[in-house]
Short mmCIF file of C-alpha atoms and ligand atoms in Angstrom, two decimals:
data_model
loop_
_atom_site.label_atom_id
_atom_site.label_comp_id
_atom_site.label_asym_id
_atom_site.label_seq_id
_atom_site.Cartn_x
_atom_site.Cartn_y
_atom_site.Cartn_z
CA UNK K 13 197.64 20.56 244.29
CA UNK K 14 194.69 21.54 241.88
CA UNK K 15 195.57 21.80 238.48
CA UNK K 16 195.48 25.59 236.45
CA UNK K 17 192.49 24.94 235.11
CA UNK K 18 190.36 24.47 238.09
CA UNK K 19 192.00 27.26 240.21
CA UNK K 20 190.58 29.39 237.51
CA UNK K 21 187.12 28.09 237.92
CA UNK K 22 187.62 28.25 241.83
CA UNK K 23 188.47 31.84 241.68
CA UNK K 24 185.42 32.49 239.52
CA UNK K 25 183.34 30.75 241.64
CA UNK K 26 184.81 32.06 245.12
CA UNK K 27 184.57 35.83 243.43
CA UNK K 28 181.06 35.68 242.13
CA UNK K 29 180.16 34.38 246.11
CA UNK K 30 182.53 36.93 247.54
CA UNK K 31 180.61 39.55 245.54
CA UNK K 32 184.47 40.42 244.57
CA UNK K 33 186.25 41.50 241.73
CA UNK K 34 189.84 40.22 240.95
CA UNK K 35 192.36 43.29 239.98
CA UNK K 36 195.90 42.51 238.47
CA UNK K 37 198.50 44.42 237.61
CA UNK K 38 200.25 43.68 233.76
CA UNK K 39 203.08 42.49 235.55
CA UNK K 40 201.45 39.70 237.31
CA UNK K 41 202.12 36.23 236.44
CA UNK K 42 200.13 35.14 232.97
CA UNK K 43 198.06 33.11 234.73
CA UNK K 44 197.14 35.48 237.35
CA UNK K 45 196.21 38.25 234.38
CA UNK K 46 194.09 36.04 232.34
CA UNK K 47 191.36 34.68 236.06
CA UNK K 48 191.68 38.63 236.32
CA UNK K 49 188.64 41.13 235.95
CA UNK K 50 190.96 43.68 235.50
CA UNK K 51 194.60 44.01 233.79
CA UNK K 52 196.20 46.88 234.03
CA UNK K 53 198.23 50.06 234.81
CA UNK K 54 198.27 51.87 237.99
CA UNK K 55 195.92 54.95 236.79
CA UNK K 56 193.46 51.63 235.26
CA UNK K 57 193.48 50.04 238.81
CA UNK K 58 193.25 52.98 240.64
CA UNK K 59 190.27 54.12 238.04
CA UNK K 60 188.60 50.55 238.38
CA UNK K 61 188.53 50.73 242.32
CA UNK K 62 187.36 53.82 242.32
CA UNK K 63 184.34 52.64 239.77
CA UNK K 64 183.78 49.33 240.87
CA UNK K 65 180.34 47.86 242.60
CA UNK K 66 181.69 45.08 244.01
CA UNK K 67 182.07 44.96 247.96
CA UNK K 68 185.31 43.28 247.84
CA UNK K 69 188.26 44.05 245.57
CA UNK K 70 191.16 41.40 245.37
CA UNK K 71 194.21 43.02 244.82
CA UNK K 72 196.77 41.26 242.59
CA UNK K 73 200.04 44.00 242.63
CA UNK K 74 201.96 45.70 244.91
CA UNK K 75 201.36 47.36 248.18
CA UNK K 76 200.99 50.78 246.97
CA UNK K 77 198.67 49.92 244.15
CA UNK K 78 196.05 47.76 246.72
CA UNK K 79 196.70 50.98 249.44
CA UNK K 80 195.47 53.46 246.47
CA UNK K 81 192.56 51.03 246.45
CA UNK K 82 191.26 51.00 249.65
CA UNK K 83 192.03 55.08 249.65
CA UNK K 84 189.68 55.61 247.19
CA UNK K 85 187.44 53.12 248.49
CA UNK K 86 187.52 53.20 251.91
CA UNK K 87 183.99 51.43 252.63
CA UNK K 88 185.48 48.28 250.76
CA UNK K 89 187.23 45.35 251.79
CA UNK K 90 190.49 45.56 249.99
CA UNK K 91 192.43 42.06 249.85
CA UNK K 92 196.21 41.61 249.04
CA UNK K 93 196.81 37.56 248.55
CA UNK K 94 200.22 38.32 248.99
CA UNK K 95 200.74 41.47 251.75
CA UNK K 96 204.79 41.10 251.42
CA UNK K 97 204.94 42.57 247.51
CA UNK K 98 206.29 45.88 248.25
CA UNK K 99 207.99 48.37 246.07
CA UNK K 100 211.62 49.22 246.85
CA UNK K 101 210.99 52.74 245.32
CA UNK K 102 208.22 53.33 247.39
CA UNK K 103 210.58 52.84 250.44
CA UNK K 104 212.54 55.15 249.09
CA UNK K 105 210.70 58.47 250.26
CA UNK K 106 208.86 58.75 254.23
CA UNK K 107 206.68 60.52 255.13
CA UNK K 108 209.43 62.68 257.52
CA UNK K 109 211.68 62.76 254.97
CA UNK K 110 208.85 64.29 252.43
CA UNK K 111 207.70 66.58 255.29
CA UNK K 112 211.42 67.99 256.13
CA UNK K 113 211.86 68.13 252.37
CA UNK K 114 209.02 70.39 251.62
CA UNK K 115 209.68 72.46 254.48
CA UNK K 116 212.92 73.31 252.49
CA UNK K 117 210.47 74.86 249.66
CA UNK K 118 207.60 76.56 250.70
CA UNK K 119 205.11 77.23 248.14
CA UNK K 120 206.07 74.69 245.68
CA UNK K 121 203.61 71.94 244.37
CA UNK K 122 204.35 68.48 245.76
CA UNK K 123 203.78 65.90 242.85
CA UNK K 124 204.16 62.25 243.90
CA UNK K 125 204.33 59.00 241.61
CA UNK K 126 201.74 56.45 243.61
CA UNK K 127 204.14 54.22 243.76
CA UNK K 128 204.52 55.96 247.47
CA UNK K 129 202.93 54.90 250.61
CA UNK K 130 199.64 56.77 252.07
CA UNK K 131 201.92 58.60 254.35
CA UNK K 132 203.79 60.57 251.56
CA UNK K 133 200.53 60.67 249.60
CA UNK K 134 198.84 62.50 252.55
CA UNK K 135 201.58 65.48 252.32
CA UNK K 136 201.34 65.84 249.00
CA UNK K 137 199.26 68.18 246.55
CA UNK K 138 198.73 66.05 243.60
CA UNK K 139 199.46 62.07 242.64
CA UNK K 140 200.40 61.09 239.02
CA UNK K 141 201.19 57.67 237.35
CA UNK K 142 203.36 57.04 234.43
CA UNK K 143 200.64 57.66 232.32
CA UNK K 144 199.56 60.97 233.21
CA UNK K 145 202.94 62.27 234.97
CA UNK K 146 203.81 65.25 232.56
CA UNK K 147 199.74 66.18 232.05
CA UNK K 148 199.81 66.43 235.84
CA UNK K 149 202.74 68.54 236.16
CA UNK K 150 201.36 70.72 233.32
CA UNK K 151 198.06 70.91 235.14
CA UNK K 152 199.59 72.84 238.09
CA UNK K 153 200.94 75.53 235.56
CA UNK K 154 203.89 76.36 238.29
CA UNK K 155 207.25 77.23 237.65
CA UNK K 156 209.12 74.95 240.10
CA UNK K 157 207.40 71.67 241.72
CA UNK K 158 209.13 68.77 243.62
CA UNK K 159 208.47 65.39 242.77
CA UNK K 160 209.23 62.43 244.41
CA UNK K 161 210.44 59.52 244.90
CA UNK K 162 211.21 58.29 241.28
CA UNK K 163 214.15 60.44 240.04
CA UNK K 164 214.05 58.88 236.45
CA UNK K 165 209.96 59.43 236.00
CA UNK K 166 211.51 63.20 237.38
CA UNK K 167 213.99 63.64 234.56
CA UNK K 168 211.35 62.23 232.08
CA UNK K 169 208.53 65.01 232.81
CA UNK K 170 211.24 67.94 233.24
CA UNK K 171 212.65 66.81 229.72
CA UNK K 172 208.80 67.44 228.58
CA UNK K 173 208.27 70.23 229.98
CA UNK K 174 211.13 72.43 229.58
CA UNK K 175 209.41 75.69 231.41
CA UNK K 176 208.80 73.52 234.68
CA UNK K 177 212.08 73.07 237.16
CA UNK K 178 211.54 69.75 238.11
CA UNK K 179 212.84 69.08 241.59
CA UNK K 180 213.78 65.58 241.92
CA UNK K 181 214.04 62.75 245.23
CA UNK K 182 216.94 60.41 244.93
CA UNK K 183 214.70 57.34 244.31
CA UNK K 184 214.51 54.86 241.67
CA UNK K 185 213.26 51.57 241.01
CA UNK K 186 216.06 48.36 240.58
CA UNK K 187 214.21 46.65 238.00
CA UNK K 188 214.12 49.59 235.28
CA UNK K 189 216.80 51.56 236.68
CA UNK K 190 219.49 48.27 235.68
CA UNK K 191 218.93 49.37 231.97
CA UNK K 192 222.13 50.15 230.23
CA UNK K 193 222.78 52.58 227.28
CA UNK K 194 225.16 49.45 225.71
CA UNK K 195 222.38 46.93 226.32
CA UNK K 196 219.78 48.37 224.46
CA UNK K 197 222.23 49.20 221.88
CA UNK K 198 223.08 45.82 221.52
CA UNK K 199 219.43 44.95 221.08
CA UNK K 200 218.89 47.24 218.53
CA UNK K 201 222.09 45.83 216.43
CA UNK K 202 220.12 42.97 216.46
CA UNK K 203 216.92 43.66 215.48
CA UNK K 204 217.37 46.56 213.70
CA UNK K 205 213.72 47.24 211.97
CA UNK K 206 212.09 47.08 215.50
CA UNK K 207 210.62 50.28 217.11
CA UNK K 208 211.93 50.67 220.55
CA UNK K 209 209.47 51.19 223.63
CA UNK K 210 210.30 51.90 227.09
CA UNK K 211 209.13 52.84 230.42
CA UNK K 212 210.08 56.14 231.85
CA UNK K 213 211.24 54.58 234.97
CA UNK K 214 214.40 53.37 233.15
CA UNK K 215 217.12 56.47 233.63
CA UNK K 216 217.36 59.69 230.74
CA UNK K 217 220.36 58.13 228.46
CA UNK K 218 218.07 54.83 228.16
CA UNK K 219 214.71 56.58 227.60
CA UNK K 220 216.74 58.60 224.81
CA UNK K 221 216.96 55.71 222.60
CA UNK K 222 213.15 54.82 222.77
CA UNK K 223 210.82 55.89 220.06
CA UNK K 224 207.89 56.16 222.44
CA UNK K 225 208.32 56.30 226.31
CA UNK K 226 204.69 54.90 227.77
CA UNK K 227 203.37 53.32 230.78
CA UNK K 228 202.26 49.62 230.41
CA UNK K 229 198.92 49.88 229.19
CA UNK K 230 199.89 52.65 226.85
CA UNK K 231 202.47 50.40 225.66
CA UNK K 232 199.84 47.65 224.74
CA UNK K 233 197.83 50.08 223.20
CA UNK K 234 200.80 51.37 221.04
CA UNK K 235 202.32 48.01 220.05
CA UNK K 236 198.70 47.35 218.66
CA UNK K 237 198.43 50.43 216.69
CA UNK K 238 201.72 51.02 215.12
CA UNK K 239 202.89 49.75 211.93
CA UNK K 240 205.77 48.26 213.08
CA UNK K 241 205.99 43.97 213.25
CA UNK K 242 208.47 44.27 216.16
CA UNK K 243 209.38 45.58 219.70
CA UNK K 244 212.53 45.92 221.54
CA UNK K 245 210.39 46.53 225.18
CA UNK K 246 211.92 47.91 228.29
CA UNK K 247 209.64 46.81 231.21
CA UNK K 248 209.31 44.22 233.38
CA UNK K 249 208.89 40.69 231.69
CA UNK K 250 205.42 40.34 232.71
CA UNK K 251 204.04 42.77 230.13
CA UNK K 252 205.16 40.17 227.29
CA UNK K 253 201.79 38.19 228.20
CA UNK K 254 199.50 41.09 227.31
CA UNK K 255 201.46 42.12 224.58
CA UNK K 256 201.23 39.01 222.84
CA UNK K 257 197.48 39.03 223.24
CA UNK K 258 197.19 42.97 222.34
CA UNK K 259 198.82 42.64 219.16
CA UNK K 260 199.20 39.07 217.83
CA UNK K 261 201.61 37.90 215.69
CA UNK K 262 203.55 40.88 216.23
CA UNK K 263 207.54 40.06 217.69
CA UNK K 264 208.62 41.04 221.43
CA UNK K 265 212.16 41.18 222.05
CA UNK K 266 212.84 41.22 226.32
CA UNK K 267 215.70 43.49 227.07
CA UNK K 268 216.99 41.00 229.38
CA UNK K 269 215.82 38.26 231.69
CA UNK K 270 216.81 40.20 234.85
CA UNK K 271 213.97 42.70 233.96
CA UNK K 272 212.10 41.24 236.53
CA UNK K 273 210.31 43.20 239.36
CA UNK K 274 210.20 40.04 242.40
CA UNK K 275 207.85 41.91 244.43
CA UNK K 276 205.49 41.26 241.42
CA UNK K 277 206.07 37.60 241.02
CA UNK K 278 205.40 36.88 244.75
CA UNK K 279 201.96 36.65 244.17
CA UNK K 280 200.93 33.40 242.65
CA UNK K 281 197.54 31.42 241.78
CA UNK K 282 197.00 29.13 244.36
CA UNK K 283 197.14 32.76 247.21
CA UNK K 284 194.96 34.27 245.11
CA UNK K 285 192.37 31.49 245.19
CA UNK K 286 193.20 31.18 249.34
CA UNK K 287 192.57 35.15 250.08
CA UNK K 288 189.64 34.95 248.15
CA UNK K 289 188.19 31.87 250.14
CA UNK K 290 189.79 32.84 253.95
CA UNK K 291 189.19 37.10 253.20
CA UNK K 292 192.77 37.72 253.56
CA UNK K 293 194.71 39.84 253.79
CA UNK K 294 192.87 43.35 254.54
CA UNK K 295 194.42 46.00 253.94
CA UNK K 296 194.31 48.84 256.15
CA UNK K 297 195.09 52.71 255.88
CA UNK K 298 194.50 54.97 258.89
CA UNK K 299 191.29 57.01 258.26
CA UNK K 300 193.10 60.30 258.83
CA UNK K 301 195.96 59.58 256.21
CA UNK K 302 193.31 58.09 253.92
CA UNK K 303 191.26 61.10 253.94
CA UNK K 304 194.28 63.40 253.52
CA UNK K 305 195.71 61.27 250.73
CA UNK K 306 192.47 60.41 249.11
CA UNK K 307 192.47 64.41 248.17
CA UNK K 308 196.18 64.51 245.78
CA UNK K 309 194.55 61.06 244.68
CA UNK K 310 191.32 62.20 243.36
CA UNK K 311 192.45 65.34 241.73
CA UNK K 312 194.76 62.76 239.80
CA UNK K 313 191.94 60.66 238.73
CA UNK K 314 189.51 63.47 238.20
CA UNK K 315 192.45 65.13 235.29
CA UNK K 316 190.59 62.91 232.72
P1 13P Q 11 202.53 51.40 235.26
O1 13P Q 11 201.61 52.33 235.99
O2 13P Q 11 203.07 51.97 233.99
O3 13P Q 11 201.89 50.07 235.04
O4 13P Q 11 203.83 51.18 236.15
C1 13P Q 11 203.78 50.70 237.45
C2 13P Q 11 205.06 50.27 237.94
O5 13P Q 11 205.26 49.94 239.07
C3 13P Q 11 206.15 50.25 236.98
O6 13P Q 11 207.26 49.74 237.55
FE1 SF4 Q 12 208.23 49.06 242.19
FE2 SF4 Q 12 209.88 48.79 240.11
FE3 SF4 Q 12 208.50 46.70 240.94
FE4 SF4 Q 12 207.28 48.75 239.69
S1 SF4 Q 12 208.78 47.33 238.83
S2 SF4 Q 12 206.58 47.70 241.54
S3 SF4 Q 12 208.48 50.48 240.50
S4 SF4 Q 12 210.09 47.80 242.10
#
């Protein structure tokens, strides 16, 4: 086994040859973020596929994120060194059920987190991240929309935006949706002069509590402008690493150790080295879906 030091250099060496760049999402492992090109949220990685120049993007996240990828890019070889990371959530909405659904509602905007497969992107009108979920909803200027799957990210824009009835799917991720009211309570007994920051995956009584709701990149970009020396930070552990090198010498308390997505963590080093040198694993999206889902995903990008 090669030690972490030379893995690194292979990967440069293997990407510059490839003519690849190496995407990773903030909750990869540490070592995975700093071989990366790229570290970042969904709307970053879906921005950076959509800009890049290289012929061959290697795709360190989830399923969804690398499909988005290869959506917006459909003339480039999109790898995933691990093809098993799912997203629970994602499962959590088909493309029949989305169809029967807005059958019941004719008329009203379909607004879908990516974290959704290509299918359920296809039948929708627009796409939005965490970032950009309640400037999305605001773009449509309707009075009713339906947006799926994540119920909590639902709740989050409808508390918002007060004039939109937000129509919510039953579907939720495990890793944020775990957070208890008692446990963040508990954190902020203990560290009482640190400014709470969450994701708005984690469910309404939880997000309550936070003083600033963000996605993970606008959480590094917060925790490096505020005055505060220390966070209390509901996410996924894997956030910790760029947080530490966004603001250093600023203190980041983890909610818990179970604030761990696995799908994230399957991904490690050494398979991101071996895709890279064997060109696996391609990723695939039927070219009809693609160019039906490639529409809801541009006019998210294109919102600025
Ligand atoms: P971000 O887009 O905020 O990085 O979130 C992605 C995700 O899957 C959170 O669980
Ligand atoms: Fe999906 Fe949750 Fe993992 Fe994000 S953290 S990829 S929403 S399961």
């Amino acid at each position: 086994m090669s030690d972490p030091v030379t893995i690194h250099e292979e990967i440069r060496t293997l990407a510059a040859e490839r003519d690849a760049v190496v995407l990773a999402h903030n909750y990869q492992r540490p070592e995975i973020q700093d071989v990366a090109d790229y570290v970042g949220d969904s709307l970053g990685l879906s921005r950076q596929a959509a800009a890049t120049d290289a012929s061959v993007i290697v795709f360190a996240g989830v399923h969804f994120m690398a499909e988005t990828a290869k959506i917006l890019s459909p003339h480039k070889t999109v790898l995933m060194p691990e093809p098993r990371a799912g997203c629970p959530m994602a499962e959590m909405l088909t493309g029949e059920q989305l169809a029967a659904w807005r059958d019941e509602y004719p008329g009203v905007p379909v607004v879908t987190y990516v974290n959704s497969s290509a299918k359920v992107k296809a039948l929708s009108d627009i796409c939005c991240t965490s970032a950009n979920a309640v400037e999305v909803v605001r773009s449509l200027d309707a009075e009713r929309i339906l947006f799926g799957p994540d119920r909590n990210l639902a709740a989050w824009v409808g508390a918002q935006l007060p004039d939109v009835e937000v129509i919510a799917w039953e579907g939720w991720c495990p890793t944020h949706d775990d957070v208890t009211v008692e446990q963040v309570r508990e954190a902020m007994a203990r560290h009482s002069s640190a400014e709470v920051i969450a994701h708005p995956e984690c469910r309404p009584e939880v997000t309550a509590l936070a003083d600033a709701v963000l996605s993970t990149s606008q959480m590094l970009r917060y925790a490096a402008s505020s005055e505060a020396g220390e966070f209390i930070v509901i996410t996924e552990e894997g956030l910790l690493h760029g947080l530490a090198k966004a603001a250093p010498g600023k203190r980041f308390v983890n909610l818990t150790p179970r604030m761990l997505c696995p799908n994230m963590k399957v991904t490690t080093i050494e398979k991101v080295r071996d895709s890279l040198a064997g060109m696996h694993t391609a990723i695939e999206v039927d070219p009809e879906i693609a160019r039906r889902a490639l529409g809801a995903v541009e006019r998210m990008v294109a919102l600025g």
